[in-house]
Amino acid sequence: MQRRKFLKTIGVSAAAGATAPFVTTVSAQETITWNMVTSWPTNFPALGTGANDFAERIEKLSNGRMRIRVHGAGELVPPLEVFDAVSAGTAEMGHSASYYWRGKVAASQFFTAVPFGMTTTETNAWLYHGGGQALWDEVYAGHNLKPFPVGNTGTQMGGWFKEEVNSLEDMQGLKLRLPGLAGEAMNGIGVTTVNMPGSEIFTSMQTGVLDAADWVGPYNDLAFGLHQVAKYYYTSVWNEPSAVLEGTVNLDAWNALPDDLKDVVTEAARASNLAMISEFAYRNAEALETLVNEHGVELRTFPEEVMEALYASSMDVLQKQVEDDEQSRKVYESYQAFQKRVRPFTDVGEYAYLKARDNVAADR
Amino acid sequence: MQRRKFLKTIGVSAAAGATAPFVTTVSAQETITWNMVTSWPTNFPALGTGANDFAERIEKLSNGRMRIRVHGAGELVPPLEVFDAVSAGTAEMGHSASYYWRGKVAASQFFTAVPFGMTTTETNAWLYHGGGQALWDEVYAGHNLKPFPVGNTGTQMGGWFKEEVNSLEDMQGLKLRLPGLAGEAMNGIGVTTVNMPGSEIFTSMQTGVLDAADWVGPYNDLAFGLHQVAKYYYTSVWNEPSAVLEGTVNLDAWNALPDDLKDVVTEAARASNLAMISEFAYRNAEALETLVNEHGVELRTFPEEVMEALYASSMDVLQKQVEDDEQSRKVYESYQAFQKRVRPFTDVGEYAYLKARDNVAADR
């Protein structure tokens, strides 16, 4: 059990119990120090600072009994190796996005974002009440991980394009950074997609490795300066109507926590989830204003034929995913059934309201 | 200081420090027992159970150092006397809705819901990042209270009507239960509004005291059986595009808490806020299905002329409120400025997505 040995060594700073099995060494009296590895540059807006906030919340709520050292991308492990590192116990915690692990755990993609899928509020309803969390637990337990939603970007944007897209033809052969199921759907309409950490996008756009890139939304995109390497900002989100950030805890470390500290981590995750949603709504609004008014960014929408092709392609990708992988089928059936159930209320609720506000209060 | 004496007597169960001033009697070692009075029947769906969850979260996160006894409406104080009771220290905490206090603190109304105002996500962005919480603190400090957002219903419905509304004329003279600024706006178009606790709506509809009633949304409305006393369910929300539930803490009790327990209450409130938002999204979806499919409820939208009249009347009411009351002006200026800033992003983000999903995936 190399993993447990590692955790004993770096995870528990108190001296007591070193000879007992790991699961019994953490008592209510000890201070626990954990490492959290992330996929974000240190202090990166909302994502990195959100991971910091999560760590601080755990420290505060545990009254200092748990201390979490947050590591930016590449400090302990590369940005896209967070899953493996936490699974193996190289670090006890991680903060990342589950769809980065599509090559390892296909079903993980459904816990970040689904093309033409659920909004942030709908997704949280599914995760917390509709069985989503239980399925996520089940999928990740097979990889020695306990997952939590720890933040959500809210509605993202459709991405940055160097050239305007006026037809489906214009999309052919474009090199686009886009991860997850949506990346596959883009491939299906003739785009060539790649995944890379956010920090590499700017240079890849600048050097012509990429013609277009989706990152997150105004706040994060502004932070990477993407407006300096592409002029057109597409507002047609279809790929990530919301995107969950995941917190992961090594399952051995999780099982060894006293119940009250499990509560601390669980509720800190919940509070951090809302904190990030709220911050994104605020900062994206600010940043959009800056991008348009100060940097002259041009907002565009994809032509209808592109949106229709993306929808058809997304459905194909989802279908294929479900046929190829039993775990994906199980997760997507739950996701899809809940989306079907929640949409009628969203349509007469939030959506109807946004239409009403638009109709009568366009000036406001 | 009768208030402080009361708190010393019932608020702190530990024996130590009884002769010291209240503000210094709470130490890190003591167990603190507080009473929470609410405006909801005990265990009432989402609102009452949300108050219970908040209390449980505080107990868990404080590792049992704080215990909160939750009291349903009328158990310690009547449902609409929560504000006064917590202000006076009859109970240390309350769970209610701030617009119930319009007669006492006009500016409080902006912290629940504003007609044609912000959505849930926008509201949280304003409260947590846009200065809303600081203004709320300032307004409530004058009444010896510390407020928190502790839940949100999400988008509500337009209310239950015994008769169909086909014109502005049909609204004339209707007796409608609707609190807050929206109630005043309804008065402005010829409706007669009253406020009453939710528990009295069913009987008032049945006996003809009311012709129509707005309560919350499918989940809560189903719980009160409102479909049994009115056939038409209006989906045109304009009055409460989101509605914040407020937690209040007596300010003396708050100031006497050790910092770590302040953190516990603050983060338990934040976690409870998201928990309630998510639960409403889930349960409203379920309940809407039940109301329409099992109870044959007919969904309707207000005619365009009614919506336009309500918008004009709402703007009048807001204008008047702001002219009459300096505190309201200050709060509304902040609210309105943020709404103006956040709407462009909501429009290209969440709203654009809902339109896109509707266009391409109407069948899904």
XYZ file of C-alpha atoms in Angstrom, chain A residues 28 57 60-63 65 114-122 124-126 128-131 153-157 217-218 235-239 241 260 263-265 267-275 277-286 288-289 299 304 307-308 311 315 318 332 335-336 338-364, chain B residues 28 57 60-63 65 114-122 124-126 128-131 153-157 217-218 235-239 241 260 263-265 267-275 277-286 288-289 299 304 307-308 311 315 318 332 335-336 338-364:
196
model
C -10.187 14.482 16.367
C -12.951 27.578 3.884
C -11.706 28.089 8.826
C -14.570 25.643 9.225
C -12.318 23.043 10.794
C -11.056 25.732 13.128
C -7.660 21.310 12.292
C -22.796 18.256 -21.892
C -23.314 19.934 -25.288
C -26.848 21.351 -25.383
C -27.155 20.104 -21.820
C -28.219 21.590 -18.526
C -27.720 25.082 -17.143
C -25.896 25.697 -13.870
C -29.016 25.585 -11.724
C -30.325 22.493 -13.503
C -26.799 21.462 -9.437
C -30.341 20.168 -9.048
C -29.257 16.938 -10.753
C -27.481 17.364 -5.343
C -30.983 15.953 -5.688
C -31.345 13.996 -8.909
C -28.797 11.244 -8.306
C -18.243 28.807 -14.455
C -21.879 29.400 -15.304
C -22.721 29.784 -18.970
C -19.568 29.937 -21.041
C -18.975 31.528 -24.436
C -15.810 33.144 -20.614
C -15.047 36.873 -20.515
C -21.590 34.247 -27.934
C -23.311 31.066 -29.114
C -22.632 28.740 -26.245
C -23.743 25.178 -27.021
C -20.714 23.324 -25.720
C -23.997 25.813 -20.955
C -17.034 15.984 11.437
C -18.884 17.436 6.975
C -16.443 20.336 6.839
C -15.101 19.322 3.428
C -20.074 21.911 3.172
C -16.969 23.901 2.262
C -17.324 22.401 -1.215
C -20.989 23.409 -1.365
C -20.275 26.955 -0.184
C -17.334 27.221 -2.596
C -19.559 26.044 -5.418
C -21.946 28.956 -4.915
C -19.093 31.374 -4.282
C -20.883 30.727 -9.523
C -21.534 34.151 -8.031
C -18.046 35.418 -8.712
C -18.188 34.351 -12.342
C -21.516 36.102 -12.835
C -20.025 39.275 -11.419
C -16.605 39.175 -13.074
C -17.869 37.980 -16.454
C -20.225 40.940 -16.591
C -17.358 43.318 -15.802
C -17.463 41.566 -21.121
C -17.873 45.315 -20.728
C -19.396 39.746 -30.592
C -28.105 28.781 -37.770
C -25.771 25.496 -34.630
C -27.964 22.837 -36.222
C -26.649 19.847 -32.367
C -26.358 13.909 -30.418
C -23.478 11.277 -27.095
C -26.090 9.897 -19.397
C -28.557 13.172 -16.892
C -30.861 13.081 -19.892
C -33.444 14.788 -15.489
C -32.865 17.340 -18.217
C -36.123 16.235 -19.822
C -37.914 16.651 -16.521
C -36.427 19.982 -15.486
C -36.710 21.761 -18.834
C -40.463 22.379 -18.726
C -40.023 24.260 -15.461
C -36.980 26.185 -16.695
C -38.992 27.077 -19.778
C -41.953 28.529 -17.858
C -39.660 29.897 -15.138
C -36.207 31.341 -15.826
C -36.474 31.302 -19.627
C -39.963 32.826 -19.640
C -38.736 35.525 -17.297
C -35.703 36.392 -19.417
C -38.024 36.734 -22.425
C -40.430 38.913 -20.440
C -37.640 41.170 -19.221
C -36.348 41.447 -22.738
C -39.791 42.302 -24.132
C -40.822 44.988 -21.709
C -37.547 46.181 -20.294
C -35.114 46.171 -23.167
C -33.971 49.628 -22.131
C -33.265 48.789 -18.545
C -14.512 28.820 22.490
C -25.305 22.720 9.064
C -22.297 20.015 12.220
C -19.778 22.644 11.148
C -19.351 23.872 14.707
C -18.847 20.258 15.727
C -20.584 23.826 19.738
C -37.624 43.389 -7.370
C -40.310 43.359 -10.082
C -38.587 42.862 -13.454
C -35.369 42.609 -11.467
C -32.475 40.202 -11.300
C -32.429 36.428 -11.619
C -31.092 34.193 -8.860
C -27.542 34.092 -10.214
C -27.510 37.829 -10.856
C -26.196 36.387 -5.728
C -23.525 38.138 -7.783
C -24.835 41.464 -6.478
C -21.748 38.556 -2.649
C -19.658 40.695 -4.990
C -21.537 43.804 -6.035
C -22.014 45.473 -2.661
C -36.726 30.057 -4.415
C -35.358 30.620 -7.899
C -37.793 31.902 -10.497
C -41.288 31.947 -9.114
C -44.620 31.732 -10.931
C -43.868 28.098 -7.264
C -45.006 24.569 -8.102
C -46.347 31.256 -15.730
C -45.590 34.907 -16.372
C -43.303 35.707 -13.526
C -42.493 39.431 -13.342
C -42.893 39.945 -9.628
C -37.749 36.507 -10.866
C -14.588 30.907 14.143
C -17.285 31.790 9.969
C -19.428 28.743 10.660
C -22.663 30.733 10.468
C -20.478 29.566 5.429
C -23.431 27.500 6.624
C -25.611 30.303 5.250
C -23.782 30.232 1.919
C -24.016 26.441 1.647
C -27.691 26.559 2.655
C -28.323 29.188 0.028
C -27.137 26.879 -2.752
C -28.828 23.869 -1.180
C -31.711 26.913 -4.866
C -30.884 23.393 -6.019
C -33.730 21.802 -4.132
C -36.253 24.241 -5.577
C -35.036 23.572 -9.112
C -35.484 19.856 -8.527
C -38.768 19.897 -6.631
C -40.412 22.570 -8.776
C -39.742 20.473 -11.860
C -41.325 17.425 -10.196
C -45.026 21.142 -12.155
C -45.262 17.710 -13.787
C -50.876 26.946 -17.514
C -49.027 41.428 -23.399
C -47.281 42.634 -18.752
C -46.670 46.090 -20.160
C -43.827 46.943 -16.074
C -41.239 51.422 -12.545
C -39.801 51.838 -7.635
C -31.966 50.547 -5.388
C -29.255 47.137 -7.398
C -30.207 48.886 -10.616
C -25.594 46.153 -11.177
C -28.596 44.829 -13.065
C -27.712 47.146 -15.929
C -24.157 45.835 -15.915
C -24.921 42.138 -15.574
C -27.727 41.947 -18.118
C -25.549 42.134 -21.246
C -23.651 39.047 -20.081
C -26.807 37.192 -19.073
C -28.218 38.047 -22.484
C -25.276 36.611 -24.445
C -24.801 33.820 -21.885
C -27.676 32.086 -20.109
C -30.474 33.677 -22.140
C -28.742 33.065 -25.470
C -28.206 29.452 -24.449
C -31.834 28.900 -23.468
C -32.874 30.279 -26.840
C -30.358 28.051 -28.648
C -31.524 24.952 -26.777
C -35.083 25.835 -27.576
C -34.333 26.352 -31.280
C -32.398 23.201 -31.981
C -33.480 20.887 -29.216
C -37.157 21.553 -28.739
C -37.781 17.815 -28.683
C -35.243 16.981 -26.058
